[in-house]
């Protein structure tokens, strides 16, 4: 049986700890942050029932790395990394042969290399499959809105990041125009110059300029707060928010009924899977980075598949094919924790038509 571990942390702030410790609901956030900082990594729950191709089983553990998104970026990197490494060691002690780095645990430092050097099991950020699902999900959602990728203008926000860069490259093979949005102009220029394909490639550090003519937006920054300016979006735009914590605020859904914001990277897991822990998704649904870790376990392919900030397109395609082989598929679309129905899409289309 394939054995895996996956490291999680409170994503929306210290109060997210209430998913495991109900007392966290009543304590002030700043008190909770101090407690969280001092807590050691712990097993959170057992993951059972993952069944891949020909019924191949996988079994795993969620391991908690208690730090909030803000603490991941503001505390000293050595402290944060030592906590992630301890969580990965714990996964190893529980029997995992591959461990996935969830949300901010894959963003800190060198995106997994240091963690991989410090444990005797394979480590993956899960970012290759995240790219695959972000691109496929954004295209599918755009089709529901009546947009055809072969004619669409695409924008990628966080285009200098591990996931963002490869989203740019894949989109440039399919769309006529790709806009890279980021903070570092020099990096943006380097990435833009290295993109193959016929697409028109532009870049900007100004999200308002970058978003204004985009039909499809993939946003995947590691910002702690929301960064997508809702008023910059084009009527009828589809925004695939892959970031955790989110890049798009709930306010955007309220103020822009003419744009479709979907949660990127949600995947249906094959088999009678039970996470024994509610991380806010419907039953049998996981983040793509979790799914990549499960796929490697099902394949008993214990290698560090996705590490660092230079992912390869070949690996993205490979994990996409392996996911299909084992029966993983894009989950139904959700927008701010609600199912996206045909009626909802019709309402967005009508509002976009009026706008
Ligand atoms: N949904 C899923 O299944 C899934 C799976 C894996 C990861 N994720 C999430 O995806 C996000 C990105 O991960 P990654 O591994 O690609 O991270 P990464 O390699 O660190 O890249 C992050 C990108 O965000 C940009 N950025 C950081 N802070 C920003 C800010 N305040 N404003 C604007 N841009 C900012 C960075 O720009 P600079 O180059 O200027 O620093 C960089 O382009 C994270 O939120 C992570 O939790 C989701």
Coordinates of C-alpha atoms and ligand atoms in Angstrom, one line a residue:
X1 CA 0.0 0.0 0.0
X2 CA 1.2 3.5 -0.8
X3 CA 2.0 5.5 2.3
X4 CA 2.0 9.3 2.3
X5 CA 1.9 12.3 4.6
X6 CA 0.7 15.8 4.0
X7 CA 1.6 18.9 6.0
X8 CA -1.2 21.4 6.7
X9 CA -1.5 24.6 8.7
X10 CA -4.2 27.1 9.7
X11 CA -4.7 29.0 6.4
X12 CA -7.1 31.8 7.3
X13 CA -5.4 32.8 10.6
X14 CA -5.0 31.3 14.1
X15 CA -8.7 30.9 14.5
X16 CA -8.6 28.2 11.8
X17 CA -7.1 26.1 14.6
X18 CA -10.7 25.7 15.8
X19 CA -11.1 23.0 13.1
X20 CA -9.0 20.8 15.4
X21 CA -9.2 22.6 18.8
X22 CA -12.8 24.0 19.4
X23 CA -11.4 26.3 22.2
X24 CA -9.7 28.4 19.6
X25 CA -13.1 29.8 18.7
X26 CA -13.3 31.9 21.8
X27 CA -9.7 33.1 22.3
X28 CA -8.5 36.4 20.8
X29 CA -6.5 36.0 17.6
X30 CA -3.3 37.6 19.1
X31 CA -3.4 35.1 22.1
X32 CA -4.0 32.2 19.7
X33 CA -1.0 33.3 17.5
X34 CA 1.3 33.2 20.5
X35 CA 0.0 29.7 21.4
X36 CA 0.3 28.5 17.8
X37 CA 3.9 29.7 17.6
X38 CA 4.9 27.6 20.6
X39 CA 3.0 24.4 19.5
X40 CA 5.0 21.5 18.1
X41 CA 3.9 19.8 14.9
X42 CA 1.3 17.0 15.5
X43 CA -0.6 14.3 13.6
X44 CA -4.0 15.8 12.7
X45 CA -5.8 12.8 11.2
X46 CA -5.5 9.6 9.3
X47 CA -6.5 9.5 5.6
X48 CA -8.2 6.3 4.5
X49 CA -9.9 4.9 1.5
X50 CA -7.8 6.4 -1.4
X51 CA -8.1 3.8 -4.3
X52 CA -6.4 4.4 -7.6
X53 CA -6.2 2.4 -10.8
X54 CA -7.1 -1.3 -10.5
X55 CA -8.1 -0.6 -6.8
X56 CA -4.5 0.2 -5.7
X57 CA -4.8 1.6 -2.2
X58 CA -3.0 4.5 -0.5
X59 CA -3.1 5.5 3.1
X60 CA -1.9 8.7 4.7
X61 CA -1.7 11.2 7.5
X62 CA -2.3 15.0 7.8
X63 CA 0.4 16.4 9.9
X64 CA -0.2 19.9 11.4
X65 CA 2.5 22.6 11.3
X66 CA 1.1 25.2 13.6
X67 CA 1.9 28.6 12.1
X68 CA -0.4 31.1 10.5
X69 CA 0.3 32.5 6.9
X70 CA 1.6 35.8 8.5
X71 CA 3.9 33.9 10.8
X72 CA 5.3 31.9 7.9
X73 CA 6.5 35.1 6.2
X74 CA 7.3 37.2 9.3
X75 CA 9.1 34.8 11.7
X76 CA 12.8 34.0 11.0
X77 CA 13.1 31.5 8.1
X78 CA 15.3 29.1 10.2
X79 CA 12.6 28.9 12.8
X80 CA 9.9 28.3 10.3
X81 CA 11.9 25.7 8.3
X82 CA 12.8 23.8 11.5
X83 CA 9.1 23.5 12.2
X84 CA 8.3 22.3 8.7
X85 CA 11.2 19.8 8.9
X86 CA 9.9 18.5 12.2
X87 CA 6.5 18.0 10.6
X88 CA 8.0 16.1 7.7
X89 CA 10.0 13.9 10.2
X90 CA 6.7 13.2 12.0
X91 CA 5.2 12.1 8.7
X92 CA 8.2 9.8 8.2
X93 CA 7.8 8.4 11.7
X94 CA 4.1 7.7 10.9
X95 CA 5.2 5.5 8.0
X96 CA 4.9 7.9 5.1
X97 CA 7.3 7.4 2.2
X98 CA 6.4 10.7 0.5
X99 CA 5.3 13.9 2.2
X100 CA 3.5 16.8 0.5
X101 CA 4.0 20.4 1.6
X102 CA 0.6 22.2 1.9
X103 CA 0.0 25.9 1.3
X104 CA 2.6 28.2 2.9
X105 CA 4.9 25.3 3.9
X106 CA 5.9 25.0 0.2
X107 CA 6.5 28.7 -0.2
X108 CA 9.0 29.3 2.6
X109 CA 12.7 29.5 1.7
X110 CA 13.8 27.4 -1.3
X111 CA 10.3 25.7 -1.8
X112 CA 11.1 22.3 -0.5
X113 CA 14.8 21.6 -1.1
X114 CA 15.9 22.2 2.5
X115 CA 13.1 20.1 3.8
X116 CA 14.0 17.3 1.4
X117 CA 17.6 17.4 2.5
X118 CA 16.6 16.9 6.1
X119 CA 14.4 13.8 5.9
X120 CA 14.8 10.3 4.5
X121 CA 11.6 10.3 2.5
X122 CA 10.5 11.9 -0.7
X123 CA 9.2 15.5 -0.5
X124 CA 6.9 17.3 -3.0
X125 CA 5.3 20.7 -3.1
X126 CA 2.4 19.3 -5.1
X127 CA 2.8 22.3 -7.4
X128 CA 3.0 20.3 -10.7
X129 CA -0.5 18.9 -10.4
X130 CA -1.7 22.3 -9.0
X131 CA -0.6 23.9 -12.3
X132 CA -2.4 21.3 -14.3
X133 CA -5.7 21.7 -12.4
X134 CA -5.4 25.6 -12.4
X135 CA -5.0 25.7 -16.2
X136 CA -7.6 23.0 -17.0
X137 CA -10.0 24.5 -14.4
X138 CA -9.7 28.0 -15.7
X139 CA -10.3 26.8 -19.3
X140 CA -13.3 24.8 -18.3
X141 CA -14.8 27.6 -16.3
X142 CA -14.2 30.0 -19.2
X143 CA -15.9 27.6 -21.6
X144 CA -19.0 27.7 -19.3
X145 CA -18.9 31.5 -19.6
X146 CA -18.8 31.2 -23.4
X147 CA -15.1 32.1 -23.7
X148 CA -12.8 30.1 -26.0
X149 CA -9.2 29.8 -24.9
X150 CA -8.0 30.0 -28.5
X151 CA -9.3 33.6 -28.6
X152 CA -9.0 34.6 -25.0
X153 CA -6.6 37.1 -23.3
X154 CA -5.1 35.5 -20.2
X155 CA -3.5 37.1 -17.2
X156 CA -1.4 35.3 -14.6
X157 CA -0.9 37.1 -11.3
X158 CA 2.1 35.8 -9.3
X159 CA 3.7 35.0 -12.7
X160 CA 7.2 34.9 -11.2
X161 CA 6.3 32.1 -8.7
X162 CA 6.7 28.4 -8.9
X163 CA 3.1 27.7 -10.0
X164 CA 2.6 31.0 -11.9
X165 CA 5.6 30.6 -14.2
X166 CA 4.4 27.3 -15.6
X167 CA 0.8 28.5 -15.9
X168 CA 2.2 31.2 -18.1
X169 CA 4.1 28.7 -20.3
X170 CA 1.1 26.3 -20.6
X171 CA -1.3 29.2 -21.4
X172 CA 1.1 30.6 -24.0
X173 CA 0.7 27.4 -25.9
X174 CA -3.1 27.8 -26.1
X175 CA -4.1 31.4 -25.9
X176 CA -3.2 34.3 -28.3
X177 CA -2.2 36.6 -25.5
X178 CA -0.7 36.2 -22.0
X179 CA -0.1 39.0 -19.5
X180 CA 2.4 38.4 -16.7
X181 CA 1.7 40.3 -13.5
X182 CA 4.2 40.4 -10.6
X183 CA 6.2 42.7 -8.4
X184 CA 9.7 42.2 -9.7
X185 CA 10.0 43.8 -13.2
X186 CA 13.4 42.2 -13.9
X187 CA 12.2 38.7 -13.2
X188 CA 9.0 39.3 -15.2
X189 CA 11.1 40.4 -18.2
X190 CA 13.3 37.3 -17.9
X191 CA 10.3 35.0 -17.8
X192 CA 8.5 36.8 -20.6
X193 CA 11.6 36.5 -22.8
X194 CA 11.9 32.8 -22.1
X195 CA 8.3 31.8 -23.1
X196 CA 8.0 29.7 -26.3
X197 CA 5.0 29.9 -28.6
X198 CA 3.2 32.3 -30.8
X199 CA 1.3 34.1 -28.0
X200 CA 1.8 37.8 -27.5
X201 CA 3.5 38.1 -24.1
X202 CA 3.3 41.2 -22.1
X203 CA 4.2 42.0 -18.5
X204 CA 3.4 44.6 -15.8
X205 CA 3.8 45.3 -12.1
X206 CA 0.5 47.1 -12.1
X207 CA -2.4 44.8 -11.5
X208 CA -4.9 47.4 -12.8
X209 CA -3.2 47.5 -16.2
X210 CA -2.6 43.7 -16.2
X211 CA -6.2 42.7 -15.4
X212 CA -8.2 45.2 -17.4
X213 CA -8.5 43.3 -20.7
X214 CA -8.1 39.7 -19.4
X215 CA -10.9 37.2 -20.1
X216 CA -9.2 34.5 -18.0
X217 CA -7.2 35.3 -14.8
X218 CA -5.2 32.8 -12.9
X219 CA -4.1 34.3 -9.6
X220 CA -1.5 32.4 -7.6
X221 CA 0.5 34.7 -5.3
X222 CA 1.8 33.8 -1.9
X223 CA 0.5 37.1 -0.5
X224 CA -0.9 36.9 3.0
X225 CA -3.7 39.4 2.2
X226 CA -6.0 39.6 -0.8
X227 CA -4.3 41.3 -3.8
X228 CA -6.8 41.2 -6.8
X229 CA -8.4 44.7 -7.2
X230 CA -12.0 43.8 -8.1
X231 CA -12.7 47.0 -9.9
X232 CA -9.9 46.3 -12.4
X233 CA -11.6 43.1 -13.7
X234 CA -13.2 43.0 -17.2
X235 CA -17.0 42.2 -17.2
X236 CA -17.4 38.5 -17.9
X237 CA -13.9 37.6 -16.7
X238 CA -13.2 34.2 -15.1
X239 CA -10.8 34.3 -12.2
X240 CA -9.3 31.1 -11.0
X241 CA -8.0 31.8 -7.5
X242 CA -5.4 29.1 -6.7
X243 CA -3.7 30.9 -3.8
X244 CA -4.1 29.8 -0.2
X245 CA -4.7 32.1 1.6
X246 CA -6.9 33.5 -1.2
X247 CA -5.9 36.4 -3.5
X248 CA -9.5 37.4 -4.2
X249 CA -11.6 38.9 -1.4
X250 CA -15.3 38.0 -0.8
X251 CA -16.0 41.6 -1.4
X252 CA -15.2 41.1 -5.1
X253 CA -18.0 38.5 -5.4
X254 CA -20.5 41.0 -3.9
X255 CA -19.3 44.0 -5.9
X256 CA -18.7 42.3 -9.2
X257 CA -21.7 40.0 -10.0
X258 CA -20.5 40.2 -13.6
X259 CA -17.3 38.1 -13.0
X260 CA -16.9 34.5 -12.1
X261 CA -14.5 33.7 -9.3
X262 CA -13.7 30.0 -8.8
X263 CA -11.5 28.2 -6.3
X264 CA -8.6 26.7 -8.2
X265 CA -7.0 23.4 -7.5
X266 CA -10.0 21.4 -6.1
X267 CA -9.9 17.7 -7.1
X268 CA -12.2 14.7 -6.6
X269 CA -10.2 11.8 -5.0
X270 CA -11.0 8.3 -6.2
X271 CA -12.2 5.7 -3.7
X272 CA -14.2 5.8 -0.5
X273 CA -11.8 8.4 0.9
X274 CA -12.2 9.7 4.4
X275 CA -9.9 12.5 5.6
X276 CA -11.2 12.3 9.2
X277 CA -10.7 16.1 9.3
X278 CA -12.8 18.9 7.8
X279 CA -10.5 21.4 6.0
X280 CA -13.4 23.2 4.4
X281 CA -13.9 21.1 1.3
X282 CA -16.9 18.8 0.4
X283 CA -16.4 15.1 1.1
X284 CA -14.0 13.3 -1.2
X285 CA -12.5 16.5 -2.4
X286 CA -8.8 17.6 -1.9
X287 CA -6.4 20.3 -3.0
X288 CA -4.4 19.4 -6.0
X289 CA -1.2 19.5 -4.0
X290 CA -2.6 16.9 -1.7
X291 CA -3.7 14.9 -4.7
X292 CA -0.2 14.9 -6.2
X293 CA 1.1 13.4 -3.0
X294 CA -1.6 10.7 -3.1
X295 CA -0.8 10.0 -6.8
X296 CA 2.9 9.5 -6.0
X297 CA 1.9 7.1 -3.2
X298 CA -0.5 5.2 -5.4
X299 CA 2.3 4.8 -8.0
X300 CA 4.7 3.9 -5.1
X301 CA 6.9 6.5 -6.8
X302 CA 8.8 7.8 -3.9
X303 CA 10.8 10.6 -5.4
X304 CA 10.8 14.4 -4.8
X305 CA 8.6 15.1 -7.8
X306 CA 8.0 18.9 -7.5
X307 CA 10.6 21.0 -5.7
X308 CA 11.8 24.6 -6.0
X309 CA 10.6 27.4 -8.3
X310 CA 11.6 26.0 -11.7
X311 CA 9.0 23.3 -12.4
X312 CA 9.1 21.5 -15.7
X313 CA 6.2 21.4 -18.1
X314 CA 6.9 17.8 -18.8
X315 CA 6.3 16.9 -15.2
X316 CA 3.1 18.9 -15.2
X317 CA 1.9 16.9 -18.1
X318 CA 3.1 13.6 -16.6
X319 CA 1.3 14.1 -13.3
X320 CA -1.8 15.2 -15.3
X321 CA -1.7 11.8 -17.1
X322 CA -1.1 9.9 -13.9
X323 CA -4.0 11.6 -12.2
X324 CA -6.3 10.6 -15.0
X325 CA -5.0 7.0 -14.9
X326 CA -5.9 6.8 -11.2
X327 CA -9.3 8.5 -11.5
X328 CA -8.6 11.9 -10.0
X329 CA -10.6 14.6 -11.7
X330 CA -11.4 18.3 -11.4
X331 CA -14.1 18.8 -8.7
X332 CA -17.2 20.8 -9.4
X333 CA -16.6 24.5 -9.3
X334 CA -16.9 26.4 -6.0
X335 CA -16.9 30.1 -5.4
X336 CA -16.3 31.3 -1.9
X337 CA -17.3 27.9 -0.4
X338 CA -20.5 27.6 -2.4
X339 CA -21.2 25.3 -5.3
X340 CA -21.2 27.1 -8.7
X341 CA -24.5 26.1 -10.4
X342 CA -25.7 26.5 -14.0
X343 CA -28.1 29.2 -12.7
X344 CA -25.3 31.1 -11.0
X345 CA -23.2 31.1 -14.2
X346 CA -26.3 32.3 -16.1
X347 CA -26.7 35.2 -13.7
X348 CA -23.0 36.1 -14.1
X349 CA -23.3 35.9 -17.9
X350 CA -26.4 38.2 -17.8
X351 CA -24.7 40.7 -15.5
X352 CA -21.6 40.7 -17.8
X353 CA -23.9 41.3 -20.8
X354 CA -25.5 44.3 -19.1
X355 CA -22.1 45.7 -18.0
Ligands
LIG1 N1 -4.9 25.3 -4.5 C1 -3.9 24.5 -4.4 O1 -4.0 23.2 -4.5 C2 -2.5 25.0 -4.1 C3 -1.4 24.1 -4.1 C4 -0.1 24.6 -3.9 C5 0.1 26.0 -3.6 N2 -1.0 26.8 -3.5 C6 -0.9 28.2 -3.2 O2 -0.4 28.9 -4.3 C7 0.3 30.1 -3.9 C8 1.6 30.3 -4.7 O3 2.5 29.2 -4.4 P1 3.9 29.1 -5.1 O4 4.5 27.8 -4.7 O5 3.8 29.4 -6.6 O6 4.6 30.3 -4.4 P2 6.0 31.1 -4.8 O7 6.8 30.3 -5.7 O8 6.6 31.6 -3.6 O9 5.4 32.3 -5.7 C9 4.6 33.3 -5.1 C10 4.4 34.4 -6.1 O10 3.6 35.4 -5.4 C11 4.2 36.7 -5.5 N3 3.8 37.5 -4.3 C12 4.2 37.2 -3.0 N4 3.7 38.1 -2.2 C13 3.0 39.0 -3.0 C14 2.2 40.2 -2.7 N5 2.1 40.6 -1.5 N6 1.6 40.8 -3.7 C15 1.8 40.3 -5.0 N7 2.5 39.2 -5.3 C16 3.1 38.6 -4.3 C17 5.6 36.4 -5.6 O11 6.2 37.5 -6.2 P3 7.8 38.0 -6.0 O12 8.5 37.2 -7.0 O13 7.7 39.4 -6.2 O14 8.1 37.6 -4.6 C18 5.6 35.2 -6.6 O15 5.4 35.6 -7.9 C19 0.4 30.0 -2.4 O16 -0.7 30.8 -1.9 C20 0.1 28.5 -2.1 O17 -0.4 28.3 -0.8 C21 -2.3 26.3 -3.7

